[in-house]
C-alpha atoms as an extended CHARMM CRD file, in Angstrom:
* protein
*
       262  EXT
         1         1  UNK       CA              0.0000000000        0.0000000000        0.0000000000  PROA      1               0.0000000000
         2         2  UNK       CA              2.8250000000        2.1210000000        0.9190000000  PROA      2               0.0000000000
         3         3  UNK       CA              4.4880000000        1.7250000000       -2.5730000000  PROA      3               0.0000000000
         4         4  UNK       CA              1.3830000000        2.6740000000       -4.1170000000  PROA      4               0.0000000000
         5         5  UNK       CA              1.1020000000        5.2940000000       -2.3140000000  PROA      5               0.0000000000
         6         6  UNK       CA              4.6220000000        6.6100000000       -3.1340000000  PROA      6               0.0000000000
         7         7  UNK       CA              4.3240000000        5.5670000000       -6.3210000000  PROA      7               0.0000000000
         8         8  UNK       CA              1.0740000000        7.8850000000       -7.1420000000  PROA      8               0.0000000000
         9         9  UNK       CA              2.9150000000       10.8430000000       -5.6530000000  PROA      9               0.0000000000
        10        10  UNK       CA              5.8380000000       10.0030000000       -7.9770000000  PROA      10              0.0000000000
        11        11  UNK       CA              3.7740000000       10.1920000000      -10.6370000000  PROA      11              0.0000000000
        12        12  UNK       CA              1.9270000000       13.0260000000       -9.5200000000  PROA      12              0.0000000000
        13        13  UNK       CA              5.2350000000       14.9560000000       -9.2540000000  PROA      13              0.0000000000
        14        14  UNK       CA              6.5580000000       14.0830000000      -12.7310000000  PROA      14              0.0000000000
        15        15  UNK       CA              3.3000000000       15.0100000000      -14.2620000000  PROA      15              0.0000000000
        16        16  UNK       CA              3.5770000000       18.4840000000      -12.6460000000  PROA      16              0.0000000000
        17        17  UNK       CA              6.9080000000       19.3640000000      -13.5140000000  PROA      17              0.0000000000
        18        18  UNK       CA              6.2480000000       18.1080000000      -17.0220000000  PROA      18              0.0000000000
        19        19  UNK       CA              3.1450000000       20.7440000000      -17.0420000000  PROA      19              0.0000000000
        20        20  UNK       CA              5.9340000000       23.2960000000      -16.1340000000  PROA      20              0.0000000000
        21        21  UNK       CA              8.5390000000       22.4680000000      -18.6520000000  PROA      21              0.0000000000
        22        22  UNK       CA              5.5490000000       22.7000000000      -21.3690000000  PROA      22              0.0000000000
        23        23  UNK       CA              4.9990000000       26.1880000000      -19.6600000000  PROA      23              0.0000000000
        24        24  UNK       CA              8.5140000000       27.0240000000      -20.0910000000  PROA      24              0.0000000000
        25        25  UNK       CA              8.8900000000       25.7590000000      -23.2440000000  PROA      25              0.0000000000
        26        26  UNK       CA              5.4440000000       27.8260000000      -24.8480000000  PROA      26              0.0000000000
        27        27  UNK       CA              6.9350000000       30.9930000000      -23.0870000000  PROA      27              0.0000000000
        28        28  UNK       CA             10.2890000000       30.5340000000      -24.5240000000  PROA      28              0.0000000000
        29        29  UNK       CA              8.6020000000       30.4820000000      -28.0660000000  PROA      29              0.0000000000
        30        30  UNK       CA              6.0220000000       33.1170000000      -27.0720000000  PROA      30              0.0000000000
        31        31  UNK       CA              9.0850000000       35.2210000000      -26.6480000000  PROA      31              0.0000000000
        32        32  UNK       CA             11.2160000000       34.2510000000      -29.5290000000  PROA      32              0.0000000000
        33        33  UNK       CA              8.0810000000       35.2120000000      -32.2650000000  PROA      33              0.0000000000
        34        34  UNK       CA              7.4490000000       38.3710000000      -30.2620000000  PROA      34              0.0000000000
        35        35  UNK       CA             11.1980000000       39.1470000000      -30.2550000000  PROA      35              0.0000000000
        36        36  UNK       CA             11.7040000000       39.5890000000      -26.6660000000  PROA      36              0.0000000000
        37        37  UNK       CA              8.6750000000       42.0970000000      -26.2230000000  PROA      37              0.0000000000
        38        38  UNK       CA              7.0850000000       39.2380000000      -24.1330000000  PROA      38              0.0000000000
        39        39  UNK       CA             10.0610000000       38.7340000000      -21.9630000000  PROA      39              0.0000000000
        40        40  UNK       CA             11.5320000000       35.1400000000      -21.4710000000  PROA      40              0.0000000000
        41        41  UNK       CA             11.1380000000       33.1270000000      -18.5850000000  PROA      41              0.0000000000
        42        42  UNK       CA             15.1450000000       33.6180000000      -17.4790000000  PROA      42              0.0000000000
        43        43  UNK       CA             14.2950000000       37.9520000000      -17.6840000000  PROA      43              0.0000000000
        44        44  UNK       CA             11.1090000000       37.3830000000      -15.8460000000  PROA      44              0.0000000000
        45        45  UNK       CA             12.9620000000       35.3170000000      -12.7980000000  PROA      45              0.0000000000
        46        46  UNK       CA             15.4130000000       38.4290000000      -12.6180000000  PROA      46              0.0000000000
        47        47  UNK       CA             12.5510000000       40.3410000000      -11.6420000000  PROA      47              0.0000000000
        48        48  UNK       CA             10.8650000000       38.1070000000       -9.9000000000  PROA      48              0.0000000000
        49        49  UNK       CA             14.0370000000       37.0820000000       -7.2190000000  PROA      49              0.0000000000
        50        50  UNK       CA             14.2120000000       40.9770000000       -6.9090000000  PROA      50              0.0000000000
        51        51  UNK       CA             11.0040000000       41.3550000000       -5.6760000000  PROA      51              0.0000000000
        52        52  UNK       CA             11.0690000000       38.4490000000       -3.2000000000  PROA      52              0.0000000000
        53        53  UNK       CA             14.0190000000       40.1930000000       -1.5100000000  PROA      53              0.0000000000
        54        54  UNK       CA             12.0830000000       42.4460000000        0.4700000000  PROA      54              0.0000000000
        55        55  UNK       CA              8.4650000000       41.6820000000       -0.3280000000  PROA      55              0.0000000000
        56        56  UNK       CA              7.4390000000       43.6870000000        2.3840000000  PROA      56              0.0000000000
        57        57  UNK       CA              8.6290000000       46.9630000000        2.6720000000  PROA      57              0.0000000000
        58        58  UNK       CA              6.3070000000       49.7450000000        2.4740000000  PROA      58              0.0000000000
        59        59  UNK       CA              7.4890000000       53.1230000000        1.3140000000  PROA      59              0.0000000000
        60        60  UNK       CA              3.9610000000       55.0010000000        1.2270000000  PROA      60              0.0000000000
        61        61  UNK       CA              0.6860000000       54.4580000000       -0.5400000000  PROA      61              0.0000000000
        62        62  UNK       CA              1.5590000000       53.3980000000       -4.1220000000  PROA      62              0.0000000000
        63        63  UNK       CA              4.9410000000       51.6000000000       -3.3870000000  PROA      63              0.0000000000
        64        64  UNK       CA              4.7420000000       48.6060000000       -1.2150000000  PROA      64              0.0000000000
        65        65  UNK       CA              6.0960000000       44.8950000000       -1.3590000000  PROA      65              0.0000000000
        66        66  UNK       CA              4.2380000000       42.5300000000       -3.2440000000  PROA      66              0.0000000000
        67        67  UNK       CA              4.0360000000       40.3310000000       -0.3770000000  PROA      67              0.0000000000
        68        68  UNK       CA              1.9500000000       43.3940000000        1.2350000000  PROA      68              0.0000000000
        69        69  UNK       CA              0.1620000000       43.7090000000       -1.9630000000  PROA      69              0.0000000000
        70        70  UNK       CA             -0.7170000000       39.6970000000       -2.1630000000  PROA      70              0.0000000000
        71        71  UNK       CA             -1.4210000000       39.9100000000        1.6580000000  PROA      71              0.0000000000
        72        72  UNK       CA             -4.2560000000       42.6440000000        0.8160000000  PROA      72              0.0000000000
        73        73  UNK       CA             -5.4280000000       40.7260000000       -1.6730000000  PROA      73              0.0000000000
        74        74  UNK       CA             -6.0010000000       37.3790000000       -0.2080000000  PROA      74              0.0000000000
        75        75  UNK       CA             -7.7350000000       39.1850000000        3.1640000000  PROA      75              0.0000000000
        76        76  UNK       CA            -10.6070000000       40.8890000000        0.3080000000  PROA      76              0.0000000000
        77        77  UNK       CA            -10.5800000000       37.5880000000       -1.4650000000  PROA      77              0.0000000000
        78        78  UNK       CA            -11.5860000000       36.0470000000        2.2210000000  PROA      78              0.0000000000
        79        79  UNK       CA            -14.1200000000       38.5620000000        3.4030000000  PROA      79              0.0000000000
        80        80  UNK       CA            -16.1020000000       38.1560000000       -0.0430000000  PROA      80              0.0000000000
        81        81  UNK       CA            -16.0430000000       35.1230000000        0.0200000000  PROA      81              0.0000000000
        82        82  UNK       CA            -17.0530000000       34.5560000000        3.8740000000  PROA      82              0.0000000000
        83        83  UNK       CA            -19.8270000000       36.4920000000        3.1800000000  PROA      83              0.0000000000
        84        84  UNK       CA            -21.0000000000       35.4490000000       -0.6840000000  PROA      84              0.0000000000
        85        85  UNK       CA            -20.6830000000       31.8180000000        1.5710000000  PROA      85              0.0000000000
        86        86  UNK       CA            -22.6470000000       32.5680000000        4.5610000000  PROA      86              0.0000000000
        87        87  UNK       CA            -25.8220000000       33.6920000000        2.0820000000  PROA      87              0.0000000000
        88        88  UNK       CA            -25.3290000000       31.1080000000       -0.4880000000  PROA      88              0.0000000000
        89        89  UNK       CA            -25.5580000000       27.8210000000        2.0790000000  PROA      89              0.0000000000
        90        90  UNK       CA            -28.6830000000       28.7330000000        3.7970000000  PROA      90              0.0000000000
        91        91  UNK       CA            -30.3150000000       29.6410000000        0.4190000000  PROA      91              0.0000000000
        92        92  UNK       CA            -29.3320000000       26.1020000000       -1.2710000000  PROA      92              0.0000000000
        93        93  UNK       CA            -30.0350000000       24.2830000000        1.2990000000  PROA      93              0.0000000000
        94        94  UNK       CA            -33.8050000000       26.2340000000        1.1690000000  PROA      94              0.0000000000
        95        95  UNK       CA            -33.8270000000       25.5620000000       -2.1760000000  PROA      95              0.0000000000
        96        96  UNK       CA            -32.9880000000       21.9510000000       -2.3920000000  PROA      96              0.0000000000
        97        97  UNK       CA            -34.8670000000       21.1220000000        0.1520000000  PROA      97              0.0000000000
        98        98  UNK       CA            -38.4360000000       22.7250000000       -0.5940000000  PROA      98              0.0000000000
        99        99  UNK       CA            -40.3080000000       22.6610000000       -4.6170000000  PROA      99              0.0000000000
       100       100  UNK       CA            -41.7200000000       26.3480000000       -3.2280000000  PROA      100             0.0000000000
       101       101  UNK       CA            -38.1100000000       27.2970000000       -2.2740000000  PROA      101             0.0000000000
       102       102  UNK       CA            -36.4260000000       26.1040000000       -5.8280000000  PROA      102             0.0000000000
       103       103  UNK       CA            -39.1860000000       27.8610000000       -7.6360000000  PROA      103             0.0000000000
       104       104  UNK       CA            -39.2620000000       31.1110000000       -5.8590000000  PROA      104             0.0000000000
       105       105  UNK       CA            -35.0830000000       31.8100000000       -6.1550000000  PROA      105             0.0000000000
       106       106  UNK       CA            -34.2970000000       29.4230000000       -9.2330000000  PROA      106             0.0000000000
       107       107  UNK       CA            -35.4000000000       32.6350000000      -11.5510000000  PROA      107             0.0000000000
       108       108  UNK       CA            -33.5440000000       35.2930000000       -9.3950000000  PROA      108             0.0000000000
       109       109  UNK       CA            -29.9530000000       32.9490000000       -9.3320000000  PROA      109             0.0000000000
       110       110  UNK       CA            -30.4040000000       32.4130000000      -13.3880000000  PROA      110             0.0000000000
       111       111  UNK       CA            -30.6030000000       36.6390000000      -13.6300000000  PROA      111             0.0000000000
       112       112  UNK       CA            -28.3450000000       37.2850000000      -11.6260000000  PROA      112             0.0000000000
       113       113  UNK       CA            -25.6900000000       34.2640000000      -12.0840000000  PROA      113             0.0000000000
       114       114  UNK       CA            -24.4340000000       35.4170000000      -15.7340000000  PROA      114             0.0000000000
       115       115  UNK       CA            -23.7450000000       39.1540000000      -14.9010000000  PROA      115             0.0000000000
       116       116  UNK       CA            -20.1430000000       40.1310000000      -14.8170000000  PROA      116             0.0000000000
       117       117  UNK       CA            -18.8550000000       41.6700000000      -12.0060000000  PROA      117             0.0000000000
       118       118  UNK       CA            -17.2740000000       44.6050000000      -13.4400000000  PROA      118             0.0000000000
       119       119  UNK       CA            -21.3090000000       45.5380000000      -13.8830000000  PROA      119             0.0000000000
       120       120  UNK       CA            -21.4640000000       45.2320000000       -9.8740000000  PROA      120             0.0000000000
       121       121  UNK       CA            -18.7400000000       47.2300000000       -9.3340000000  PROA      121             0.0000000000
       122       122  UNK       CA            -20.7280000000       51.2130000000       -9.7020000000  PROA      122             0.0000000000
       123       123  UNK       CA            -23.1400000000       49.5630000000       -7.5010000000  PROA      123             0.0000000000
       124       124  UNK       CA            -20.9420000000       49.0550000000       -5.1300000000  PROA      124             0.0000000000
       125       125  UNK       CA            -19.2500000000       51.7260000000       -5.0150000000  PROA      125             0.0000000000
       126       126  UNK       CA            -22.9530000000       53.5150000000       -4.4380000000  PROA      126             0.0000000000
       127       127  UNK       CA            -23.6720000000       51.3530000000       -1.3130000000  PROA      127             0.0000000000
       128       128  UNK       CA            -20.5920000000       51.5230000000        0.6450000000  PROA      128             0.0000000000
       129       129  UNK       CA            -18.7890000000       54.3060000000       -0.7150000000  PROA      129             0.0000000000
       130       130  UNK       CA            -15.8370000000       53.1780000000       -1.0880000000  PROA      130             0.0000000000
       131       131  UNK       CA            -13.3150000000       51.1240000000       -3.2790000000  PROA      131             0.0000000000
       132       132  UNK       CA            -12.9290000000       48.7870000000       -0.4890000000  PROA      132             0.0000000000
       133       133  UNK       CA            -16.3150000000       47.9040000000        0.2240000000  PROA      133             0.0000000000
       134       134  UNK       CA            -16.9990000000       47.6250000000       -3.5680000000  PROA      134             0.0000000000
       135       135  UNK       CA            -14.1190000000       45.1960000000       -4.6600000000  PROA      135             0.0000000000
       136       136  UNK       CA            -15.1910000000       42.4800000000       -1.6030000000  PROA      136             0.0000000000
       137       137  UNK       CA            -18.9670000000       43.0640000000       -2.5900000000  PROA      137             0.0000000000
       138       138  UNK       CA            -18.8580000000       41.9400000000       -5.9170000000  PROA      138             0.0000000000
       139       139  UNK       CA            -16.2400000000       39.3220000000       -4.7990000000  PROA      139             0.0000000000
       140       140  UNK       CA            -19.4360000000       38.3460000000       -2.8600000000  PROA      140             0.0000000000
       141       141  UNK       CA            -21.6740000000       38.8340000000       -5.4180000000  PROA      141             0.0000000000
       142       142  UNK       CA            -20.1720000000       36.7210000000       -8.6120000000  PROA      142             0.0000000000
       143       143  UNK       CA            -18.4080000000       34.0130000000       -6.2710000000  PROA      143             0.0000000000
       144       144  UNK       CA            -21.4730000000       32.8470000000       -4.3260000000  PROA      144             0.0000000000
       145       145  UNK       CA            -23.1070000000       31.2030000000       -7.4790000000  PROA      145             0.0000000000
       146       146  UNK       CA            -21.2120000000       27.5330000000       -7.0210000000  PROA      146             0.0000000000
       147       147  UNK       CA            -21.8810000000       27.0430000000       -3.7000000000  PROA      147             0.0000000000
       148       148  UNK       CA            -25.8630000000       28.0600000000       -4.1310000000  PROA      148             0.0000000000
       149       149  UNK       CA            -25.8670000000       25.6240000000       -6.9370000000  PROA      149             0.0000000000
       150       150  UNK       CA            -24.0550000000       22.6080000000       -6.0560000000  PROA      150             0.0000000000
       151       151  UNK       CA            -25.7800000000       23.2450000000       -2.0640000000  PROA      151             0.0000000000
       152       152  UNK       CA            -29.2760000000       23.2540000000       -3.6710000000  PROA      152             0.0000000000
       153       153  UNK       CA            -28.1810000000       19.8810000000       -5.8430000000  PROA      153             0.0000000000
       154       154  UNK       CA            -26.6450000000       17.7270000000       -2.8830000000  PROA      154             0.0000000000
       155       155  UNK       CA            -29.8840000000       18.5630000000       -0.7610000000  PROA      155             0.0000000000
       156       156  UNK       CA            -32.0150000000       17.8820000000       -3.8270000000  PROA      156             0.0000000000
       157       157  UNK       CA            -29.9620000000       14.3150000000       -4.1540000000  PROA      157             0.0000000000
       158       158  UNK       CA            -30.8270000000       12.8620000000       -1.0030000000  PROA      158             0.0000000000
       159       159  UNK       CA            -32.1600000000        9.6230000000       -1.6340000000  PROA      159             0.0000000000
       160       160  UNK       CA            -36.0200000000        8.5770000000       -0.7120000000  PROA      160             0.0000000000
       161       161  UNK       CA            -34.6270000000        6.2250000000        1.4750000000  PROA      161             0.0000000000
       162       162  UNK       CA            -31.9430000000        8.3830000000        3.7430000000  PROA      162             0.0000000000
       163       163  UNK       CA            -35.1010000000       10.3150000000        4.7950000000  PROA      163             0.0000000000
       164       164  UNK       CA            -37.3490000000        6.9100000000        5.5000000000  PROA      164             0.0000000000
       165       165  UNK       CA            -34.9510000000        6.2490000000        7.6540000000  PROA      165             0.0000000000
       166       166  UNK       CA            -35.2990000000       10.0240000000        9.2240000000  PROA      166             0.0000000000
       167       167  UNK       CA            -38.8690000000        9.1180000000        9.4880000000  PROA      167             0.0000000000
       168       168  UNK       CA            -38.5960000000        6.1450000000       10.7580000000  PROA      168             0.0000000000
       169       169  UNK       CA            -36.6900000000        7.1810000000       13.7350000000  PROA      169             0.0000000000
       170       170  UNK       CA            -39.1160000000       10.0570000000       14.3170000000  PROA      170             0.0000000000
       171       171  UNK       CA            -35.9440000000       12.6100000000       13.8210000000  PROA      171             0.0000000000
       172       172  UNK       CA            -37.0500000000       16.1310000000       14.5860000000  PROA      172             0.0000000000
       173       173  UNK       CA            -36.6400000000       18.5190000000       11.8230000000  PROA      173             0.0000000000
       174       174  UNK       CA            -33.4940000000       19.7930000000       13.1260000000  PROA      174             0.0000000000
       175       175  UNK       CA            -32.0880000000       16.4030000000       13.7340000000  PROA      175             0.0000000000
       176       176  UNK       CA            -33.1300000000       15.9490000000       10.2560000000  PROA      176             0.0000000000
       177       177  UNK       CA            -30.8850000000       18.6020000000        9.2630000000  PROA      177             0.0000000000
       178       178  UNK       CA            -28.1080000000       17.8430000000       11.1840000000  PROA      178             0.0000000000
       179       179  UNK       CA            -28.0070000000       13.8680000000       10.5380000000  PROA      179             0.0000000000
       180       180  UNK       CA            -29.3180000000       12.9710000000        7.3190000000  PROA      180             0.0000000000
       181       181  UNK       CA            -29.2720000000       16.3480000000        5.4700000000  PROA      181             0.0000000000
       182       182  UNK       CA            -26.1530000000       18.0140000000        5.9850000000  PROA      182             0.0000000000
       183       183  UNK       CA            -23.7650000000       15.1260000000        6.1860000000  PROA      183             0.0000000000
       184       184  UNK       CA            -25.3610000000       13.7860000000        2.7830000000  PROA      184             0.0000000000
       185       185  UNK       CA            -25.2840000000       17.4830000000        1.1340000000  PROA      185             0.0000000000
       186       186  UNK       CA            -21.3510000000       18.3110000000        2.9210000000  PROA      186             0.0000000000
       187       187  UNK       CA            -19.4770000000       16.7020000000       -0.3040000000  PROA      187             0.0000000000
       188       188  UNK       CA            -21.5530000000       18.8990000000       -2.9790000000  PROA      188             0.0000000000
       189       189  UNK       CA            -21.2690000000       21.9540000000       -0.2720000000  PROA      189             0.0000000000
       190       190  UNK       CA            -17.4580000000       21.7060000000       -0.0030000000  PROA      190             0.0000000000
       191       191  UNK       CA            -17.1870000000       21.8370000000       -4.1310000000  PROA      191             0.0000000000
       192       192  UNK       CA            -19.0830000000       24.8060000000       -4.2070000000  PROA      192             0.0000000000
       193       193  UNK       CA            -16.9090000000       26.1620000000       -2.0610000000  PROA      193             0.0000000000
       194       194  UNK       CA            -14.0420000000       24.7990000000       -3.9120000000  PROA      194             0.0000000000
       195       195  UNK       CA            -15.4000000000       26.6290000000       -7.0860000000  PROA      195             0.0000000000
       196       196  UNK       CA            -16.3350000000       29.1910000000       -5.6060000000  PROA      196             0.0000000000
       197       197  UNK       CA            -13.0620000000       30.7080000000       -3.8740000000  PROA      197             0.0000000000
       198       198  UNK       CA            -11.1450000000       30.1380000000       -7.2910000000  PROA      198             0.0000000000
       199       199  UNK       CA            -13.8890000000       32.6360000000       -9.0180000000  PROA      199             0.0000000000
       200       200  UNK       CA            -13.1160000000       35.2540000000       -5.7610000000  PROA      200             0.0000000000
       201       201  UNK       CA             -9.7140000000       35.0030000000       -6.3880000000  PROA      201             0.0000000000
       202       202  UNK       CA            -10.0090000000       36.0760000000      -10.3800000000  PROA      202             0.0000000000
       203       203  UNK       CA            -12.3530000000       38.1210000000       -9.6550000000  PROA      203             0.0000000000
       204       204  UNK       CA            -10.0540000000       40.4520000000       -7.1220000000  PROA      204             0.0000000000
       205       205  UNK       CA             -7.8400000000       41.3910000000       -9.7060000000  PROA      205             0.0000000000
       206       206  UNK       CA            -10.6940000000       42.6450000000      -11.7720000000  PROA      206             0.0000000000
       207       207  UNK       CA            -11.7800000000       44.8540000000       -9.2880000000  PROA      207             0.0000000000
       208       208  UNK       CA             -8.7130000000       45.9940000000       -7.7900000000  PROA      208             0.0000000000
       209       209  UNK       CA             -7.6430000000       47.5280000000      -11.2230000000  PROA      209             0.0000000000
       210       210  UNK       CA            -10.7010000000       49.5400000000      -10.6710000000  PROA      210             0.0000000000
       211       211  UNK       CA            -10.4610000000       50.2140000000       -7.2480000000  PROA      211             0.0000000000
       212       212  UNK       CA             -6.7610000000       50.9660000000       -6.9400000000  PROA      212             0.0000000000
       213       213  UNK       CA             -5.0810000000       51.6200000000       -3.7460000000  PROA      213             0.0000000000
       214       214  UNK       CA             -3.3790000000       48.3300000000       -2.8470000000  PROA      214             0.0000000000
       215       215  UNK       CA             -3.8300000000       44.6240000000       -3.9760000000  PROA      215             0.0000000000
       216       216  UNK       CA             -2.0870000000       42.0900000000       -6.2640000000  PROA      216             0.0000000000
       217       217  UNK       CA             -4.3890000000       43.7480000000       -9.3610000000  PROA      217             0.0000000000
       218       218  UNK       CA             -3.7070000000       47.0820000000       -8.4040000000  PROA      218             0.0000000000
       219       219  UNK       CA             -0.0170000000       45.7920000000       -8.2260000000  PROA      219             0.0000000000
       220       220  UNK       CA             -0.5520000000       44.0820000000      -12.1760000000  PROA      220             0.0000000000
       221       221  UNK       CA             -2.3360000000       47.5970000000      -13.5310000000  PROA      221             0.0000000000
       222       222  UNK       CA              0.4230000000       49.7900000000      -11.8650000000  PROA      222             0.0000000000
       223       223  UNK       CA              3.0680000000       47.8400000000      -13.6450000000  PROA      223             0.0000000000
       224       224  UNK       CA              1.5710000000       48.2060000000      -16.6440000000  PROA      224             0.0000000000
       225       225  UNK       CA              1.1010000000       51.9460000000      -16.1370000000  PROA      225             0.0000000000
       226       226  UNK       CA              5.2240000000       51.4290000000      -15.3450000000  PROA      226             0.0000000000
       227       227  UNK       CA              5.8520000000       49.0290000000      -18.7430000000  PROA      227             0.0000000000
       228       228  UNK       CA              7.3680000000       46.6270000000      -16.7300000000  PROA      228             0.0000000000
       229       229  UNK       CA              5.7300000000       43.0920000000      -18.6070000000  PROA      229             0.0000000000
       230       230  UNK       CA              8.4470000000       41.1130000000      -15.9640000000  PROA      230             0.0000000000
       231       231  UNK       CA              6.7760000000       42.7400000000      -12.9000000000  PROA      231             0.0000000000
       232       232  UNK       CA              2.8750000000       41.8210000000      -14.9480000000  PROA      232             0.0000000000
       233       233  UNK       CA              3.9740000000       38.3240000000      -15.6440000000  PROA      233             0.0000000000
       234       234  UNK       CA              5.8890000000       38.0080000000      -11.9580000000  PROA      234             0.0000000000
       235       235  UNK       CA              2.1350000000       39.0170000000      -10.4650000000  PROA      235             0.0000000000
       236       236  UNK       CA              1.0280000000       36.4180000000      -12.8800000000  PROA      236             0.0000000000
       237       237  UNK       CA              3.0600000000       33.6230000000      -11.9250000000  PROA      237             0.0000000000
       238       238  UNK       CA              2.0500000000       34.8580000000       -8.1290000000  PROA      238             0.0000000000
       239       239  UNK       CA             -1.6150000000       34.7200000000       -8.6720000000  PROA      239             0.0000000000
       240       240  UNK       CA             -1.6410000000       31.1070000000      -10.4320000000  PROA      240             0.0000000000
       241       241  UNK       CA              0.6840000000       29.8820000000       -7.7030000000  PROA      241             0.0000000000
       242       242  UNK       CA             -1.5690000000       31.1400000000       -5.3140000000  PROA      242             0.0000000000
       243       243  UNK       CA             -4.7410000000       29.6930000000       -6.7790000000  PROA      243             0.0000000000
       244       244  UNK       CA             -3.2420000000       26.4930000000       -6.9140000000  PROA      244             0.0000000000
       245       245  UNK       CA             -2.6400000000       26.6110000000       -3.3930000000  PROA      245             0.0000000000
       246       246  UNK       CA             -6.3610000000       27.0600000000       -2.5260000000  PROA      246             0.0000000000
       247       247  UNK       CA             -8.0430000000       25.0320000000       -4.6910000000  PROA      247             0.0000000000
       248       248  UNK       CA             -5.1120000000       22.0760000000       -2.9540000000  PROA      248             0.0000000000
       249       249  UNK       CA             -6.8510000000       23.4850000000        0.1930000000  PROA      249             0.0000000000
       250       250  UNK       CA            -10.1050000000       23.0870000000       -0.5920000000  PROA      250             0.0000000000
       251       251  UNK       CA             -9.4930000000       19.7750000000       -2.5070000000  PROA      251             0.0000000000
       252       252  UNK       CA             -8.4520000000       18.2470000000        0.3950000000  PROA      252             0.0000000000
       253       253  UNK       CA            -10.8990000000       19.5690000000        2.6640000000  PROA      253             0.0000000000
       254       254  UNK       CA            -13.1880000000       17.3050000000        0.0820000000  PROA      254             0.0000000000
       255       255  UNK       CA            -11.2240000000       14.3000000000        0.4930000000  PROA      255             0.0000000000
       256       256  UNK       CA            -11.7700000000       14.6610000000        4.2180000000  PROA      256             0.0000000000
       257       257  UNK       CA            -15.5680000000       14.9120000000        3.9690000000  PROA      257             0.0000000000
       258       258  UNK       CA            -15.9640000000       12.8510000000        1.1030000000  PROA      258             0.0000000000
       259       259  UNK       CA            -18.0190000000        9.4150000000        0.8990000000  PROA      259             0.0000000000
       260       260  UNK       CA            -15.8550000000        6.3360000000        0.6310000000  PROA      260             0.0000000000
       261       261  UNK       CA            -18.1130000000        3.3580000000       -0.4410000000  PROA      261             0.0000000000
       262       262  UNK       CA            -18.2980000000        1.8190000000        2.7140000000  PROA      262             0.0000000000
């Protein structure tokens, strides 16, 4: 079992480095037909090591580290998200749970689901007056759509005879929730989640080009403003790195809760 084991995460690890040298290699080319005005992988890690030396410094409003600027990010990423979370659950579980429930918010999360959040942003801005307050609303907004959906499926899913058995027992409607309901539904709720923090964390660069101030987008648009590509594709390389890293979070989280067959 052990050998398996290893062997899987052998072969996990050669696949991924083998994604990277394909990476590398498209760059490189990328590069060579643009004649250097994409820069090449070796000028972009120049920049890069540069700005890991002191990714923190902070010399006033528009110059910080970009480990302040990713730090910014990731706590706007976590509040819309929280938030866009804490209203989709309840509302799928509603949803999956009750015919009257699906039919009265089905129409409103079909509206509402396809609009991009650049369109949020003015009305954000309105509410909360501020840049701040816009960028984690529609961060809210646009990321809560996966975790309405796949909640209001895994409740919808539960077979006939998981709630016999509730019946059976003579659960209460809470202990229905909590025994039969939730555990079955956890799986579908935890890849919502999954999906939906990888849509928070595009979406933050969106609307921190708009917002300005401070943030890994703000960071990517100020570059640009600076024609530094190394420093745009440095803040790219951060940002895929860094969705990697949560969707390995929340991908394990689903292991954890997931059904084994037993």
């Amino acid at each position: 079992m052990k050998k398996l084991f290893s062997l899987s995460n052998a072969l996990a690890t050669v696949y991924f480095l083998s994604s990277l040298l394909i990476l590398g290699g498209l760059w490189w080319l990328v590069s060579i037909l643009t004649k250097n005005e994409i820069p090449n992988p070796v000028q972009t890690w120049t920049v890069f090591s540069d700005m890991l030396q002191d990714p923190f410094y902070d010399y006033g409003p528009n110059d910080k580290g970009i480990g302040l600027q990713l730090w910014s990010s990731i706590k706007r990423v976590f509040s819309g998200f929280l938030i866009g979370s804490l209203v989709a659950i309840p509302i799928g579980l509603l949803m999956g749970a009750s015919k009257t429930g699906m039919r009265l918010f089905n129409p409103l999360v079909q509206i509402l689901r396809p609009v991009s959040p650049l369109a949020w942003f003015p009305l954000g801005l309105l509410a909360f007056k501020a840049s701040e307050g816009a960028t984690v609303f529609i961060i809210a907004i646009t990321s809560l759509w996966p975790t309405l959906i796949n909640t209001a499926f895994g409740v919808s899913s539960i077979p006939q005879d998981f709630k016999n058995v509730g019946k059976a027992f003579g659960f209460s409607r809470w202990k229905y929730i909590t025994k039969v309901l939730i555990p079955y539904a956890l799986p579908h709720i935890i890849t919502g989640l999954r999906l939906s923090i990888g849509i928070a964390w595009m979406v933050i660069v969106a609307g921190e080009m708009l917002s300005g101030g401070i943030g890994i987008g703000f960071f990517v648009w100020d570059s640009w403003n600076g024609l530094s590509l190394e420093k745009i594709l440095s803040a790219i390389l951060i940002i895929g790195i860094v969705g990697l890293l949560l969707d390995k979070l929340f991908s394990g989280i689903q292991q954890l809760v997931a059904y084994d067959g037993k």
